[in-house]
Tab-separated table of C-alpha atoms and ligand atoms in Angstrom:
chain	number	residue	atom	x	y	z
A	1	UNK	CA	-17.010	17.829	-3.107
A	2	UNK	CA	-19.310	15.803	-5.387
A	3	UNK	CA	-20.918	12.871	-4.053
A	4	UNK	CA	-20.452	10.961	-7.157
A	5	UNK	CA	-16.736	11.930	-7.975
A	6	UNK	CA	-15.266	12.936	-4.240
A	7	UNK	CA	-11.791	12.593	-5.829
A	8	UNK	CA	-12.693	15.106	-8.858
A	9	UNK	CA	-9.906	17.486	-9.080
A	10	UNK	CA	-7.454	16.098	-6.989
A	11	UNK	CA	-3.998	14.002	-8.253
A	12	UNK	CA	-2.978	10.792	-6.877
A	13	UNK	CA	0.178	8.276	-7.041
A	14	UNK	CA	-0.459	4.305	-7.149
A	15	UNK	CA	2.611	2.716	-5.890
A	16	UNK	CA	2.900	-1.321	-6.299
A	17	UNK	CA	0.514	-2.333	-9.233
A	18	UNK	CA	2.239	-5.682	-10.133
A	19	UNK	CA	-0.553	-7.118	-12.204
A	20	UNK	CA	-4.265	-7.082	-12.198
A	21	UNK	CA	-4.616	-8.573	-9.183
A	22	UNK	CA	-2.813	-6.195	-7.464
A	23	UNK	CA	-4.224	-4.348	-4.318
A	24	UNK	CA	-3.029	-0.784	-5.801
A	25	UNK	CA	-4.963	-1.697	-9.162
A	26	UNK	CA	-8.129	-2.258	-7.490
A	27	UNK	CA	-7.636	0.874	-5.195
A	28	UNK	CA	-6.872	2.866	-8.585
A	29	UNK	CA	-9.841	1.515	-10.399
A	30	UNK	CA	-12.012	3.449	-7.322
A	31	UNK	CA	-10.068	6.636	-7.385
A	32	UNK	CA	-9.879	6.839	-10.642
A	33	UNK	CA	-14.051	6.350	-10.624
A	34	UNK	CA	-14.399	8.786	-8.180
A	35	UNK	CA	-12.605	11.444	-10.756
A	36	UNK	CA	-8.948	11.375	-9.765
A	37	UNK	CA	-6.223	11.879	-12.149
A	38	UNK	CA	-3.460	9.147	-11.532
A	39	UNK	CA	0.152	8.674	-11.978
A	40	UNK	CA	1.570	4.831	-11.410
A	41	UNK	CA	5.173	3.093	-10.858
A	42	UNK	CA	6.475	0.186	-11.871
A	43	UNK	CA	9.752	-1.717	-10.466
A	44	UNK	CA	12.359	-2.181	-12.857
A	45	UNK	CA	12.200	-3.868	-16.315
A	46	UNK	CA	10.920	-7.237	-15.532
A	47	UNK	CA	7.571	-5.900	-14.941
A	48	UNK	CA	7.498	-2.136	-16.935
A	49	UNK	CA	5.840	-3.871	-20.308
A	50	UNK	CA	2.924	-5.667	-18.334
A	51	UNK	CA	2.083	-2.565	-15.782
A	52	UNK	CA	2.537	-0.136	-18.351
A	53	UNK	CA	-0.117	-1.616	-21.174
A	54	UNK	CA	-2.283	-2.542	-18.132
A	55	UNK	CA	-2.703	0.505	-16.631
A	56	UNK	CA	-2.725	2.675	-20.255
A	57	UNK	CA	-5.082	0.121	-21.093
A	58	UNK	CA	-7.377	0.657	-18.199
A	59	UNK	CA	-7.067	4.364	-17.540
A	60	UNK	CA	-6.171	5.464	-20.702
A	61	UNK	CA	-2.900	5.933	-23.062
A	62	UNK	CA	-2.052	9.351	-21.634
A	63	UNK	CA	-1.667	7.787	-17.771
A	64	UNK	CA	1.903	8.766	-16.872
A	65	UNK	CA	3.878	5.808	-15.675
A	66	UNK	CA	7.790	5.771	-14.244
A	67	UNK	CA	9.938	3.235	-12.949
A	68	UNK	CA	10.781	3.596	-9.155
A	69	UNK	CA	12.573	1.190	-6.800
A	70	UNK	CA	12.131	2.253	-3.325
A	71	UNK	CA	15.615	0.484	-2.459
A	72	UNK	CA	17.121	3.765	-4.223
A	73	UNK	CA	17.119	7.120	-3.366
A	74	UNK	CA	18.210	7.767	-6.906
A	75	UNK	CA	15.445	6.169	-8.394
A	76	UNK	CA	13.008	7.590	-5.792
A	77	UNK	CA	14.509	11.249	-6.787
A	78	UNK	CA	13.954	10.313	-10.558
A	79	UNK	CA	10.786	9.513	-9.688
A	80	UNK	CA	9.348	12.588	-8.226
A	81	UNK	CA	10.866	14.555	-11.202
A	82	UNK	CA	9.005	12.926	-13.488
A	83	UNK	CA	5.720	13.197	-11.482
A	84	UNK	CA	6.773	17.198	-11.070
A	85	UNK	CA	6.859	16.901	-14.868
A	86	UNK	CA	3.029	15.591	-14.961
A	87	UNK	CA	1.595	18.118	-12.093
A	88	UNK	CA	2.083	20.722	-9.805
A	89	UNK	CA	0.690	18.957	-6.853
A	90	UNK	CA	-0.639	16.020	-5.709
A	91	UNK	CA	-3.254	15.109	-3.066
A	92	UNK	CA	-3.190	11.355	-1.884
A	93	UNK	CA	0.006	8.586	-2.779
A	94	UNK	CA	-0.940	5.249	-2.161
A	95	UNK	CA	1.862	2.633	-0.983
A	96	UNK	CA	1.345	-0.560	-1.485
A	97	UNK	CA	4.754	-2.275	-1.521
A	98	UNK	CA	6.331	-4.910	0.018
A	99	UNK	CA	8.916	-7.656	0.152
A	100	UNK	CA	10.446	-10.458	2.084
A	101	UNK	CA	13.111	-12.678	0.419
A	102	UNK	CA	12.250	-16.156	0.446
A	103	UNK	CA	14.857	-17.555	2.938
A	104	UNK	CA	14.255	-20.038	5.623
A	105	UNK	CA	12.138	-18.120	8.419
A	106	UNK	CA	11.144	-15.516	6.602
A	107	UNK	CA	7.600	-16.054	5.646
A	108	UNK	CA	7.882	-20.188	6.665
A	109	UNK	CA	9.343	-21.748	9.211
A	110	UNK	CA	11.494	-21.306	12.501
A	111	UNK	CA	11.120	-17.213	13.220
A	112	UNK	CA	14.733	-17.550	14.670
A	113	UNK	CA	16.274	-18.485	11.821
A	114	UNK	CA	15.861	-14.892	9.988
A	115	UNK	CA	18.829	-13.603	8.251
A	116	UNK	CA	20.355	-10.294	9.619
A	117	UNK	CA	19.981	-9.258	5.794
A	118	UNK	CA	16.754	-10.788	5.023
A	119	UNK	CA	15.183	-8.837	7.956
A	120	UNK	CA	17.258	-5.194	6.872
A	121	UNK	CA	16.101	-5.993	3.104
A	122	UNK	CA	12.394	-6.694	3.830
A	123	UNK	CA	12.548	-3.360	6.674
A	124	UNK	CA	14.001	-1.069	3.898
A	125	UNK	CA	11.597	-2.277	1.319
A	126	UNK	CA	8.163	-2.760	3.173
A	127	UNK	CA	8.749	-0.080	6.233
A	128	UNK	CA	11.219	2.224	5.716
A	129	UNK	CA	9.747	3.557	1.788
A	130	UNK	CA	7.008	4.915	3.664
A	131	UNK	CA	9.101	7.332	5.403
A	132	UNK	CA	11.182	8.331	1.807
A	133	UNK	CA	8.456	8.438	-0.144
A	134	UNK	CA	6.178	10.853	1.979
A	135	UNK	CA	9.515	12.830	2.427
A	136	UNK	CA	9.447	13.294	-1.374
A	137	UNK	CA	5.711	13.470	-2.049
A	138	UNK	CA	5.731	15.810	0.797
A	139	UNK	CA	6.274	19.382	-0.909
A	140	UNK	CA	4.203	18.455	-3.635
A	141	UNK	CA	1.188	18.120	-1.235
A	142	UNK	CA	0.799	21.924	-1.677
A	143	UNK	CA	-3.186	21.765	-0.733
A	144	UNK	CA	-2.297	19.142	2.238
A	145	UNK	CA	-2.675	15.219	1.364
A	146	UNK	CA	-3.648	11.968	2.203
A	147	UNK	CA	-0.937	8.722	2.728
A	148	UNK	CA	-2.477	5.673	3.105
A	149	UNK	CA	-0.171	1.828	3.403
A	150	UNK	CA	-1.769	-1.482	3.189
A	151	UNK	CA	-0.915	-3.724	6.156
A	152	UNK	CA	-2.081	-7.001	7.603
A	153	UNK	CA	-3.084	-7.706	11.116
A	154	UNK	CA	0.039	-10.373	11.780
A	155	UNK	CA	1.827	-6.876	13.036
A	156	UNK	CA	-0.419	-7.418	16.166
A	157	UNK	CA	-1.039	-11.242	16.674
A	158	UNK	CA	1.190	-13.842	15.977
A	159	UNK	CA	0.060	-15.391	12.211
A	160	UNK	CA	2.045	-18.387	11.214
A	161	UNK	CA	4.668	-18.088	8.824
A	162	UNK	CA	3.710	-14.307	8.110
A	163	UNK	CA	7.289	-14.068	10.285
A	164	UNK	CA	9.277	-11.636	8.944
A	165	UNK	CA	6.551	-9.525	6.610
A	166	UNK	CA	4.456	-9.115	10.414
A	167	UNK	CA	7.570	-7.282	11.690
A	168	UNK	CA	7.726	-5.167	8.383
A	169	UNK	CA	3.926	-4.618	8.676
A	170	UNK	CA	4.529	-3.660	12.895
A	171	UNK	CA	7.145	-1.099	11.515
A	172	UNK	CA	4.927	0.982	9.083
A	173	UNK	CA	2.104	0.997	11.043
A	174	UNK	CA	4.771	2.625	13.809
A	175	UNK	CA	5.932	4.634	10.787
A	176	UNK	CA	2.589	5.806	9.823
A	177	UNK	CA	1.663	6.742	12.869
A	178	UNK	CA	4.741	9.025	13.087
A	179	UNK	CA	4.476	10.358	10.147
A	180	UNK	CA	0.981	11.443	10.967
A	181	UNK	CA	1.966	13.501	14.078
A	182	UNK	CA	4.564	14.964	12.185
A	183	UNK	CA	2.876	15.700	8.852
A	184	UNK	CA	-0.135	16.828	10.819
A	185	UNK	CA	1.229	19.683	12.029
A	186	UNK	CA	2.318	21.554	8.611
A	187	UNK	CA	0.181	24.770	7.175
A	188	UNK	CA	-1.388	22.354	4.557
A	189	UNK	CA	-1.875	19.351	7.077
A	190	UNK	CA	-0.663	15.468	5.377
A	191	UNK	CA	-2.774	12.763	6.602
A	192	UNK	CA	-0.989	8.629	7.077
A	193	UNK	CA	-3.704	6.047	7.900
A	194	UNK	CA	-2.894	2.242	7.400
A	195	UNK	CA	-5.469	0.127	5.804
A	196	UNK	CA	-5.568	-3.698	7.433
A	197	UNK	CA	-6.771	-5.857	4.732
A	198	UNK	CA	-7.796	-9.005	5.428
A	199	UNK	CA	-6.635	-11.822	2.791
A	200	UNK	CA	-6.534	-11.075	-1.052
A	201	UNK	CA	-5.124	-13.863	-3.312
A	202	UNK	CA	-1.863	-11.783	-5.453
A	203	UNK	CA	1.129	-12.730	-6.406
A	204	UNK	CA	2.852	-11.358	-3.140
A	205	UNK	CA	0.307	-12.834	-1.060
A	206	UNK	CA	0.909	-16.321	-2.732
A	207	UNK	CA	4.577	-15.955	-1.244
A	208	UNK	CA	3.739	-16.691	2.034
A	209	UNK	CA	3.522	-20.598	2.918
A	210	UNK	CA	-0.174	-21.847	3.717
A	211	UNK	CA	-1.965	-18.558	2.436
A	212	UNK	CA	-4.570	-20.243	0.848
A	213	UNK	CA	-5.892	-22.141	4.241
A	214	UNK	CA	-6.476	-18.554	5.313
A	215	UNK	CA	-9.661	-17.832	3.731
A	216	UNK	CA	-11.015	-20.620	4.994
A	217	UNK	CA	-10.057	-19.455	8.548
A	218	UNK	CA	-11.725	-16.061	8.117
A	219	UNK	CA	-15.166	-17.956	7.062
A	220	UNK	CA	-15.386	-19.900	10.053
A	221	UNK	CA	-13.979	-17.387	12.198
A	222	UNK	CA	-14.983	-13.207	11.143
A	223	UNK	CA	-18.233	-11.912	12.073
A	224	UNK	CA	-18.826	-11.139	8.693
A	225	UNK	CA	-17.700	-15.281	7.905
A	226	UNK	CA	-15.414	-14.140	5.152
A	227	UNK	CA	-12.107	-11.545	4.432
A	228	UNK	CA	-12.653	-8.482	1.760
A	229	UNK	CA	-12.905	-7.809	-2.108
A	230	UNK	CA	-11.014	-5.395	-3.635
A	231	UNK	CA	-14.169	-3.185	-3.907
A	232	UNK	CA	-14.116	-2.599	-0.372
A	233	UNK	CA	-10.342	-1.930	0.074
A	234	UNK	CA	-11.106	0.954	-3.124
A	235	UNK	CA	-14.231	2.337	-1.301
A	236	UNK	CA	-11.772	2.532	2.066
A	237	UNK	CA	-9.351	4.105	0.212
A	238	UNK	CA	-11.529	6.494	-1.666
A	239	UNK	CA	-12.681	7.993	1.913
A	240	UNK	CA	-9.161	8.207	2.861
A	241	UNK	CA	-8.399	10.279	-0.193
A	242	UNK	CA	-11.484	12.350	0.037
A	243	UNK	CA	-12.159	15.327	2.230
A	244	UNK	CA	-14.614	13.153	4.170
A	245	UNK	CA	-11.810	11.678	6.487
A	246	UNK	CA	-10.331	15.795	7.242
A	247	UNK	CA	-10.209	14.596	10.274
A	248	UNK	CA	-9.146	11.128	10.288
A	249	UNK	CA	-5.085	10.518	11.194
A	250	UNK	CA	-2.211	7.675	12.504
A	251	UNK	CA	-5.215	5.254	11.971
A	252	UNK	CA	-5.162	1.610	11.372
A	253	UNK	CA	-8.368	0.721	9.616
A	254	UNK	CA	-9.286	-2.997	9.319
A	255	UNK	CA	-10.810	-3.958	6.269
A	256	UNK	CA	-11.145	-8.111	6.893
A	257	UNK	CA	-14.592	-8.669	7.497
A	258	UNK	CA	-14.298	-7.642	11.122
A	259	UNK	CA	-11.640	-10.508	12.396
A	260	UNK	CA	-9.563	-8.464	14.011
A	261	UNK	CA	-11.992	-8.215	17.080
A	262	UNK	CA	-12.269	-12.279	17.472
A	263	UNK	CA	-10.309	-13.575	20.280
A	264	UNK	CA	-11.007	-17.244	19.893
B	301	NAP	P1	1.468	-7.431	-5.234
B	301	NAP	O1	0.498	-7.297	-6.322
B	301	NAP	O2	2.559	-8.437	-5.409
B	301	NAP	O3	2.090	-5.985	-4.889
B	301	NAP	C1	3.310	-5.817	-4.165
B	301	NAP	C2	4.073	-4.749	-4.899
B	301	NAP	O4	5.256	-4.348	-4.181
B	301	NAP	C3	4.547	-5.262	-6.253
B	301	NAP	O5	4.205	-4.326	-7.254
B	301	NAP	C4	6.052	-5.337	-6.034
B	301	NAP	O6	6.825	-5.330	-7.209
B	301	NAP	C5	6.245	-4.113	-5.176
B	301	NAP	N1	7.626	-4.012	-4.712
B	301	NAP	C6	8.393	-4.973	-4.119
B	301	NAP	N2	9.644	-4.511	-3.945
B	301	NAP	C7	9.655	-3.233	-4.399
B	301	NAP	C8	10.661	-2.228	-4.511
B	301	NAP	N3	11.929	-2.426	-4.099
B	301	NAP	N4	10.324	-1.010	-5.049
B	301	NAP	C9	9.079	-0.776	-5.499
B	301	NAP	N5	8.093	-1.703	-5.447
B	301	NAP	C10	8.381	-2.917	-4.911
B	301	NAP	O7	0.724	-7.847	-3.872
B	301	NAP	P2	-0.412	-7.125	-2.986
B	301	NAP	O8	-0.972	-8.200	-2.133
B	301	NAP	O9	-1.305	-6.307	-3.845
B	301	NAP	O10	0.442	-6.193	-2.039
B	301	NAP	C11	0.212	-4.786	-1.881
B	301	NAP	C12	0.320	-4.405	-0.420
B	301	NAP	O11	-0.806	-4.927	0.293
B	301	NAP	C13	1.559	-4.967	0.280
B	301	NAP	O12	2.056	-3.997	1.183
B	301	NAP	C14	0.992	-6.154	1.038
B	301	NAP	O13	1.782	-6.534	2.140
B	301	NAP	C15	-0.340	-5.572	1.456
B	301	NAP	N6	-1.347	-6.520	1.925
B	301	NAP	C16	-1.703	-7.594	1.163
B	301	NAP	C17	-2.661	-8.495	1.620
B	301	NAP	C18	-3.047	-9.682	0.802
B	301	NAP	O14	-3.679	-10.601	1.340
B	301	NAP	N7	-2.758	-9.721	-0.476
B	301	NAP	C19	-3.265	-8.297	2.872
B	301	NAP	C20	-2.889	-7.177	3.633
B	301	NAP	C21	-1.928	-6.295	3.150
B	301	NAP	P3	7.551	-6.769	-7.587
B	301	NAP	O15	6.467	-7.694	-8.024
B	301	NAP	O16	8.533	-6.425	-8.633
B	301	NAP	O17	8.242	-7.282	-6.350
């Protein structure tokens, strides 16, 4: 493994570039530094133009980009063909995806007042992909592999109005964790860590009410007096990918500028 290019060689999937703001499009701009070769999604047609010419753009016109919605199991099966299509394996698949509909207690106001199919929508989309989608990458992890989510810390501590997406976020770490001890245990072990990062302004972030007044909250409050840039979340996810973590499983890293061990 080169300390300049610890991903050289190895094949990874970017789920949930949106726009250049995007968590997954700084966390590919660091893989793809450290030498990986990438292959992206988008979700349906409303964003396929923008994602596409972004990420050609960025990584180059050959970069292999497919619609996938992980609501489908056809579209996640379509999916995986056309990444079988572009390589023969594949060493690290990044999710990054999540939604909550925008319904009264879902990410604002009374908790209680969550739809039955607000909370199964938001489940399927933010928890339960991470169990499909390492089910599919799975096979194609033929030299083992590295799964990493993003989540935020509201799975653990109550986070006002982060409501619904906190219960999503408690249910993929769960999932990760899962998957790790099952994963684990093949030939060609499959590592699933979580990455915890602290606030990033992007478009999904922007969705839930008062996000903004949360930056100011990690200032006065982390030990490091402020959350993380997407610099840090790549260089996380670069050791996650590279052979550096072997050893490193079912983890929840914080990246947030240490907040997570403040009490008051
Ligand atoms: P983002 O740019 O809006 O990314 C979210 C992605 O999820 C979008 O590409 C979105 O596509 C995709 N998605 C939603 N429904 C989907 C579906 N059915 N199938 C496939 N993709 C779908 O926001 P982000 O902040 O970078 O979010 C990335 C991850 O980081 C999320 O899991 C988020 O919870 C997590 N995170 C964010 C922060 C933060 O402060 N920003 C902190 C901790 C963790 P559409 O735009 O079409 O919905």
């Amino acid at each position: 493994m080169s300390l300049e290019k610890p991903l050289e060689g190895k094949v990874g999937i970017v789920t949930g570039v949106a726009n250049k703001r995007s968590i997954a499009f700084g966390i590919a701009k660091a893989w793809h530094e450290a030498g990986a070769q990438l292959i992206f999604n988008y979700q349906g047609e409303r964003l396929k133009d923008g994602v596409i010419k972004l990420v050609q753009e960025t990584f180059g016109a050959d970069t292999p980009v497919c619609d996938l919605d992980v609501t489908s199991d056809e579209s996640i099966a379509h999916f995986f063909e056309f990444v079988r299509t572009k390589t023969d394996h594949v060493d690290m698949m990044l999710h990054a995806i999540a939604f909550a509909p925008k319904m009264e207690g879902c990410l604002e106001g009374h908790f209680a007042d969550i739809p039955r199919d607000a909370f199964n929508l938001s489940l399927q989309v933010s928890s339960y992909s991470l169990i499909a989608l390492s089910r599919a990458v799975a096979p194609l992890m033929v030299n083992g592999g590295s799964i990493m989510a993003m989540t935020y810390y509201a799975s653990q501590k109550v986070v006002p109005n982060y409501n619904l997406m906190a219960v999503s976020k408690a249910a993929l770490e769960t999932c990760a964790k899962y998957l790790a001890f099952d994963l684990g245990r093949r030939e060609k072990p499959i590592r699933v860590n979580c990455i915890s990062a602290g606030p990033v302004q992007t478009l999904a972030a922007r969705g839930v009410s008062g996000f903004t007044g949360m930056f100011k909250v990690y200032e006065e409050r982390s030990p490091l007096q402020r959350s993380c840039t997407m610099e840090e979340l790549g260089a996380t996810a670069t050791f996650l990918a590279s052979d550096g973590s072997a050893s490193l499983t079912g983890q929840v890293i914080y990246v947030d500028g240490g907040y997570e061990i403040v009490g008051m």
